[in-house]
Short mmCIF file of C-alpha atoms and ligand atoms in Angstrom, two decimals:
data_model
loop_
_atom_site.label_atom_id
_atom_site.label_comp_id
_atom_site.label_asym_id
_atom_site.label_seq_id
_atom_site.Cartn_x
_atom_site.Cartn_y
_atom_site.Cartn_z
CA MET A 1344 350.07 137.99 83.43
CA VAL A 1345 348.34 138.56 87.00
CA LYS A 1346 345.61 140.34 85.53
CA SER A 1347 344.96 137.45 83.05
CA PHE A 1348 344.78 135.02 85.87
CA LEU A 1349 342.90 137.48 88.14
CA LEU A 1350 339.72 137.73 85.30
CA THR A 1351 340.29 133.61 84.42
CA ILE A 1352 339.59 133.55 88.53
CA LYS A 1353 337.10 136.08 87.79
CA TYR A 1354 335.32 134.44 85.05
CA LEU A 1355 334.92 130.80 86.81
CA PHE A 1356 333.43 132.63 90.03
CA VAL A 1357 330.47 133.77 87.07
CA TYR A 1358 330.66 129.93 85.49
CA PHE A 1359 329.96 128.50 88.71
CA PHE A 1360 327.43 130.83 89.87
CA PHE A 1361 324.94 130.06 86.99
CA CYS A 1362 325.84 126.45 87.44
CA THR A 1363 324.14 126.79 90.63
CA LEU A 1364 321.05 128.37 88.93
CA GLU A 1365 318.54 126.12 87.50
CA PHE A 1366 316.63 127.09 84.51
CA SER A 1367 315.06 123.86 83.94
CA LYS A 1368 314.46 120.86 85.77
CA CYS A 1369 315.21 117.49 84.51
CA ASP A 1370 311.58 115.56 84.69
CA ALA A 1371 312.84 113.17 81.74
CA PRO A 1372 316.37 111.52 81.96
CA GLU A 1373 318.99 113.04 80.15
CA ASN A 1374 322.24 111.95 78.40
CA TRP A 1375 324.62 111.21 80.67
CA GLN A 1376 323.11 111.06 83.71
CA LEU A 1377 323.92 110.05 86.60
CA GLY A 1378 322.15 111.37 89.36
CA PHE A 1379 318.64 111.43 90.00
CA GLN A 1380 315.76 113.05 88.18
CA ASP A 1381 314.56 116.25 89.96
CA PRO A 1382 312.01 115.46 92.60
CA ALA A 1383 308.38 116.98 91.94
CA THR A 1384 306.45 114.66 94.92
CA PRO A 1385 307.52 114.91 98.44
CA ILE A 1386 307.84 111.45 98.36
CA MET A 1387 310.91 111.97 95.62
CA GLU A 1388 312.21 114.73 97.90
CA GLY A 1389 312.65 111.87 100.53
CA ILE A 1390 313.85 109.69 98.63
CA VAL A 1391 316.75 111.24 97.22
CA ASN A 1392 317.99 112.90 100.96
CA LEU A 1393 317.68 109.04 101.89
CA HIS A 1394 320.07 108.15 99.38
CA HIS A 1395 322.10 110.93 100.51
CA ASP A 1396 321.88 110.30 103.69
CA LEU A 1397 322.88 106.72 103.02
CA MET A 1398 326.23 108.16 100.67
CA PHE A 1399 327.43 109.83 103.75
CA PHE A 1400 327.39 106.24 105.57
CA LEU A 1401 328.51 104.57 102.97
CA CYS A 1402 331.90 106.92 101.91
CA THR A 1403 332.82 107.06 105.53
CA ILE A 1404 333.25 103.11 105.71
CA LEU A 1405 334.20 103.38 102.28
CA ILE A 1406 337.00 105.59 103.93
CA PHE A 1407 337.30 103.52 107.11
CA VAL A 1408 337.90 100.41 105.51
CA THR A 1409 340.66 101.64 103.18
CA TRP A 1410 342.67 103.32 105.91
CA MET A 1411 341.98 99.79 107.79
CA LEU A 1412 343.48 97.95 104.95
CA VAL A 1413 346.36 100.02 103.87
CA ARG A 1414 347.99 101.01 107.26
CA THR A 1415 348.08 97.08 108.05
CA LEU A 1416 349.69 96.28 104.83
CA TRP A 1417 352.20 99.22 105.59
CA HIS A 1418 352.96 98.26 109.09
CA PHE A 1419 353.00 94.91 108.72
CA GLU A 1420 354.85 93.86 105.95
CA TRP A 1421 356.55 91.07 106.50
CA ASN A 1422 360.49 92.56 106.86
CA LYS A 1423 359.33 94.34 108.92
CA ASN A 1424 357.35 91.81 111.09
CA PRO A 1425 359.36 88.72 110.86
CA VAL A 1426 358.10 87.14 114.15
CA SER A 1427 353.76 87.23 113.88
CA SER A 1428 351.89 87.75 116.74
CA SER A 1429 350.41 85.47 118.71
CA LEU A 1430 347.43 87.40 119.70
CA THR A 1431 344.32 85.06 118.50
CA HIS A 1432 341.55 86.56 119.88
CA SER A 1433 340.37 89.38 122.03
CA THR A 1434 336.92 89.76 123.44
CA LEU A 1435 337.02 93.37 123.53
CA ILE A 1436 337.35 93.83 119.42
CA GLU A 1437 334.41 91.69 118.86
CA ILE A 1438 331.99 93.26 120.22
CA ILE A 1439 333.33 96.78 118.98
CA TRP A 1440 332.98 94.82 115.26
CA THR A 1441 329.40 93.59 115.81
CA THR A 1442 327.70 96.27 117.82
CA THR A 1443 329.85 98.80 115.43
CA PRO A 1444 327.81 97.77 112.63
CA ALA A 1445 324.58 96.85 114.03
CA VAL A 1446 323.83 100.74 115.28
CA ILE A 1447 324.96 101.79 111.64
CA LEU A 1448 321.72 99.82 110.81
CA LEU A 1449 319.82 100.95 112.91
CA VAL A 1450 320.44 104.61 112.74
CA ILE A 1451 319.86 103.38 108.72
CA ALA A 1452 316.69 102.20 109.53
CA ILE A 1453 314.57 105.08 111.48
CA PRO A 1454 314.66 107.00 108.91
CA SER A 1455 314.61 104.60 106.42
CA PHE A 1456 310.83 103.10 107.52
CA SER A 1457 309.53 106.24 108.42
CA LEU A 1458 310.14 107.21 104.51
CA LEU A 1459 308.89 103.75 103.73
CA TYR A 1460 305.92 103.85 105.45
CA ALA A 1461 305.01 107.52 104.82
CA MET A 1462 305.21 106.20 100.50
CA ASP A 1463 302.21 103.99 101.79
CA GLU A 1464 299.64 106.14 103.15
CA VAL A 1465 297.09 107.62 100.84
CA ILE A 1466 295.95 110.53 102.27
CA SER A 1467 292.44 111.75 101.50
CA PRO A 1468 292.75 111.56 97.87
CA ALA A 1469 290.73 114.73 96.27
CA ILE A 1470 290.82 112.52 92.72
CA THR A 1471 291.33 109.06 91.44
CA ILE A 1472 292.84 108.20 88.35
CA LYS A 1473 292.87 104.30 87.31
CA THR A 1474 295.44 103.29 85.17
CA LEU A 1475 295.60 99.94 83.59
CA GLY A 1476 298.72 97.82 81.85
CA ARG A 1477 298.28 96.63 78.51
CA GLN A 1478 300.83 94.92 75.57
CA TRP A 1479 301.73 97.27 75.29
CA TYR A 1480 300.41 101.06 75.97
CA TRP A 1481 298.17 102.46 79.10
CA SER A 1482 294.63 102.72 79.89
CA TYR A 1483 293.33 105.49 81.61
CA GLU A 1484 290.03 106.05 83.53
CA TYR A 1485 288.85 108.52 85.59
CA SER A 1486 285.41 107.01 87.77
CA ASP A 1487 285.05 110.60 89.47
CA TYR A 1488 283.63 112.40 86.95
CA VAL A 1489 280.38 111.40 84.94
CA ASN A 1490 278.51 113.01 81.58
CA GLU A 1491 274.73 113.16 80.70
CA THR A 1492 275.24 109.91 79.32
CA ASP A 1493 276.43 108.24 82.09
CA GLU A 1494 280.43 107.32 80.59
CA VAL A 1495 283.39 108.23 82.62
CA ILE A 1496 286.40 109.49 80.82
CA SER A 1497 289.04 106.81 79.73
CA PHE A 1498 291.42 106.73 77.01
CA ASP A 1499 294.57 104.74 75.42
CA SER A 1500 298.10 105.87 75.93
CA TYR A 1501 300.35 104.98 73.17
CA MET A 1502 303.65 105.81 72.35
CA LEU A 1503 304.57 107.83 69.66
CA PRO A 1504 306.19 106.23 67.31
CA GLU A 1505 309.59 108.00 65.87
CA ASP A 1506 307.93 109.53 62.39
CA GLU A 1507 305.44 111.10 63.86
CA LEU A 1508 307.50 112.96 66.42
CA GLY A 1509 307.17 116.80 66.87
CA LEU A 1510 309.93 119.20 66.94
CA GLY A 1511 311.59 118.72 70.64
CA GLN A 1512 309.82 115.71 71.61
CA LEU A 1513 311.27 113.03 73.42
CA ARG A 1514 311.81 109.82 71.12
CA LEU A 1515 310.27 106.70 73.19
CA LEU A 1516 308.91 108.54 75.94
CA GLU A 1517 305.95 110.68 74.05
CA VAL A 1518 302.71 109.40 74.15
CA ASP A 1519 299.50 110.53 72.07
CA ASN A 1520 297.49 110.93 75.45
CA ARG A 1521 298.78 112.23 78.78
CA VAL A 1522 297.75 111.56 81.91
CA VAL A 1523 296.49 115.31 83.00
CA ILE A 1524 296.57 115.83 86.89
CA PRO A 1525 296.53 119.52 88.79
CA VAL A 1526 298.80 120.38 90.88
CA ASN A 1527 299.11 120.63 94.90
CA THR A 1528 296.38 118.27 95.29
CA HIS A 1529 296.65 114.45 96.73
CA VAL A 1530 295.68 112.26 93.82
CA ARG A 1531 295.11 108.50 94.14
CA ILE A 1532 296.42 106.20 91.50
CA ILE A 1533 295.45 103.31 91.55
CA VAL A 1534 297.06 100.42 89.20
CA SER A 1535 296.10 97.10 87.42
CA ALA A 1536 296.78 95.53 84.26
CA THR A 1537 294.96 93.50 81.95
CA ASP A 1538 297.13 90.45 80.67
CA VAL A 1539 300.09 90.59 82.25
CA LEU A 1540 302.79 92.26 85.01
CA HIS A 1541 303.70 95.81 84.67
CA SER A 1542 305.07 98.34 85.86
CA TRP A 1543 303.63 102.15 86.63
CA ALA A 1544 307.40 104.10 87.35
CA VAL A 1545 307.29 107.85 86.71
CA PRO A 1546 310.60 108.96 88.79
CA SER A 1547 310.66 112.32 89.51
CA LEU A 1548 306.91 111.21 90.87
CA GLY A 1549 308.77 109.38 93.07
CA VAL A 1550 306.41 106.26 92.19
CA LYS A 1551 307.09 102.63 91.16
CA CYS A 1552 304.19 100.47 91.39
CA ASP A 1553 303.50 97.28 90.16
CA ALA A 1554 300.61 96.34 87.44
CA ILE A 1555 299.16 93.12 88.57
CA PRO A 1556 296.44 91.57 86.75
CA GLY A 1557 293.66 90.88 89.18
CA ARG A 1558 294.83 92.84 91.28
CA LEU A 1559 294.36 96.58 92.74
CA ASN A 1560 297.79 98.41 93.80
CA GLN A 1561 297.28 102.07 95.06
CA ILE A 1562 299.38 104.68 95.15
CA SER A 1563 299.23 108.69 96.27
CA VAL A 1564 300.96 111.05 94.24
CA PHE A 1565 300.96 114.97 95.18
CA VAL A 1566 302.80 117.21 92.89
CA LYS A 1567 304.44 120.07 93.76
CA ARG A 1568 305.27 122.10 90.57
CA GLU A 1569 303.53 121.97 87.17
CA GLY A 1570 305.26 120.24 84.50
CA ILE A 1571 305.58 117.32 82.02
CA TYR A 1572 306.79 113.88 83.78
CA TYR A 1573 308.26 110.90 81.79
CA GLY A 1574 308.38 107.50 82.87
CA GLN A 1575 308.05 103.48 81.31
CA CYS A 1576 306.89 100.48 82.26
CA SER A 1577 309.28 98.84 84.64
CA GLU A 1578 308.25 95.69 84.52
CA LEU A 1579 309.18 93.41 81.71
CA CYS A 1580 305.99 92.37 79.65
CA GLY A 1581 307.40 91.47 76.82
CA ILE A 1582 308.29 92.35 72.69
CA ASN A 1583 307.48 96.11 73.19
CA HIS A 1584 308.34 96.78 77.36
CA GLY A 1585 310.28 99.60 76.08
CA PHE A 1586 307.61 100.90 73.68
CA MET A 1587 305.18 102.10 76.49
CA PRO A 1588 306.02 104.95 78.20
CA ILE A 1589 304.39 107.02 80.57
CA VAL A 1590 303.70 111.13 80.12
CA VAL A 1591 302.31 112.84 83.18
CA GLU A 1592 301.30 116.34 82.41
CA VAL A 1593 300.76 118.34 85.78
CA VAL A 1594 298.17 121.23 85.45
CA SER A 1595 296.88 124.33 87.38
CA LEU A 1596 293.41 123.27 88.47
CA PRO A 1597 291.85 125.98 86.54
CA ASN A 1598 293.51 124.08 83.55
CA TYR A 1599 292.66 120.68 84.69
CA ILE A 1600 289.11 121.42 85.09
CA ALA A 1601 289.21 122.68 81.71
CA TRP A 1602 290.70 119.87 79.87
CA ILE A 1603 288.15 117.71 82.15
CA TYR A 1604 284.92 119.78 81.04
CA ASN A 1605 286.63 118.94 77.59
CA LYS A 1606 286.74 114.71 78.23
CA LEU A 1607 283.92 114.86 79.13
CA GLY A 1608 281.55 116.97 76.33
CA SER A 1609 283.56 114.98 73.37
CU1 CUA B 1791 304.68 96.88 80.19
CU2 CUA B 1791 307.25 96.36 80.73
#
């Protein structure tokens, strides 16, 4: 009896140990997912950390308010206190319950603003990519590179229809031409649209940028690990809004150069 109990405990420990190991990163939505996808950029790490900070305040306030409510209902029930209190006003308590939330908001505002301004910063980008939202696909331009005939790299990125999916490819998320960027490089992405509003969003990169016709928005990404990151158009843009996904393939610098070389040649 005791032996089998100890064995169960042992297997539980082994199980929890393996749970803490991460075999693969979550860079696309998963079934029954509740949390964020795994961050791949410092900005997304910042967003996840800010979320956890806010959850701390949220839980503290929730517990405190619930405790107050239950205590009040318990101690001031009508048959325990048949004669109601004559207290109608207290300056001290009003000062406390006005300033405390204000101080909490200030404490939250400081990391929130620093993150907001960090997201807006474009740090001397090594590469600039232009992306255009279209009904209903994305097109990309790499204007930094020109071949002998003065052509830049540009291509359209359409969602793969269900019957063309390969084994293990994600339905409604895979595209025919992925955006390729190098790892550990400051990349600037210029976002616009040609017809209606779209939004270029990739959760793992911490990026969501409106694509507005006649207007250029810019974002900067610095991806810390190689991988394939999935995103979707995030602005209601028409019937095929759900069918214009985004796939960013982050590769090593030599692979990126080889890719560019190939694209320029063709
Ligand atoms: Cu494009 Cu929604």
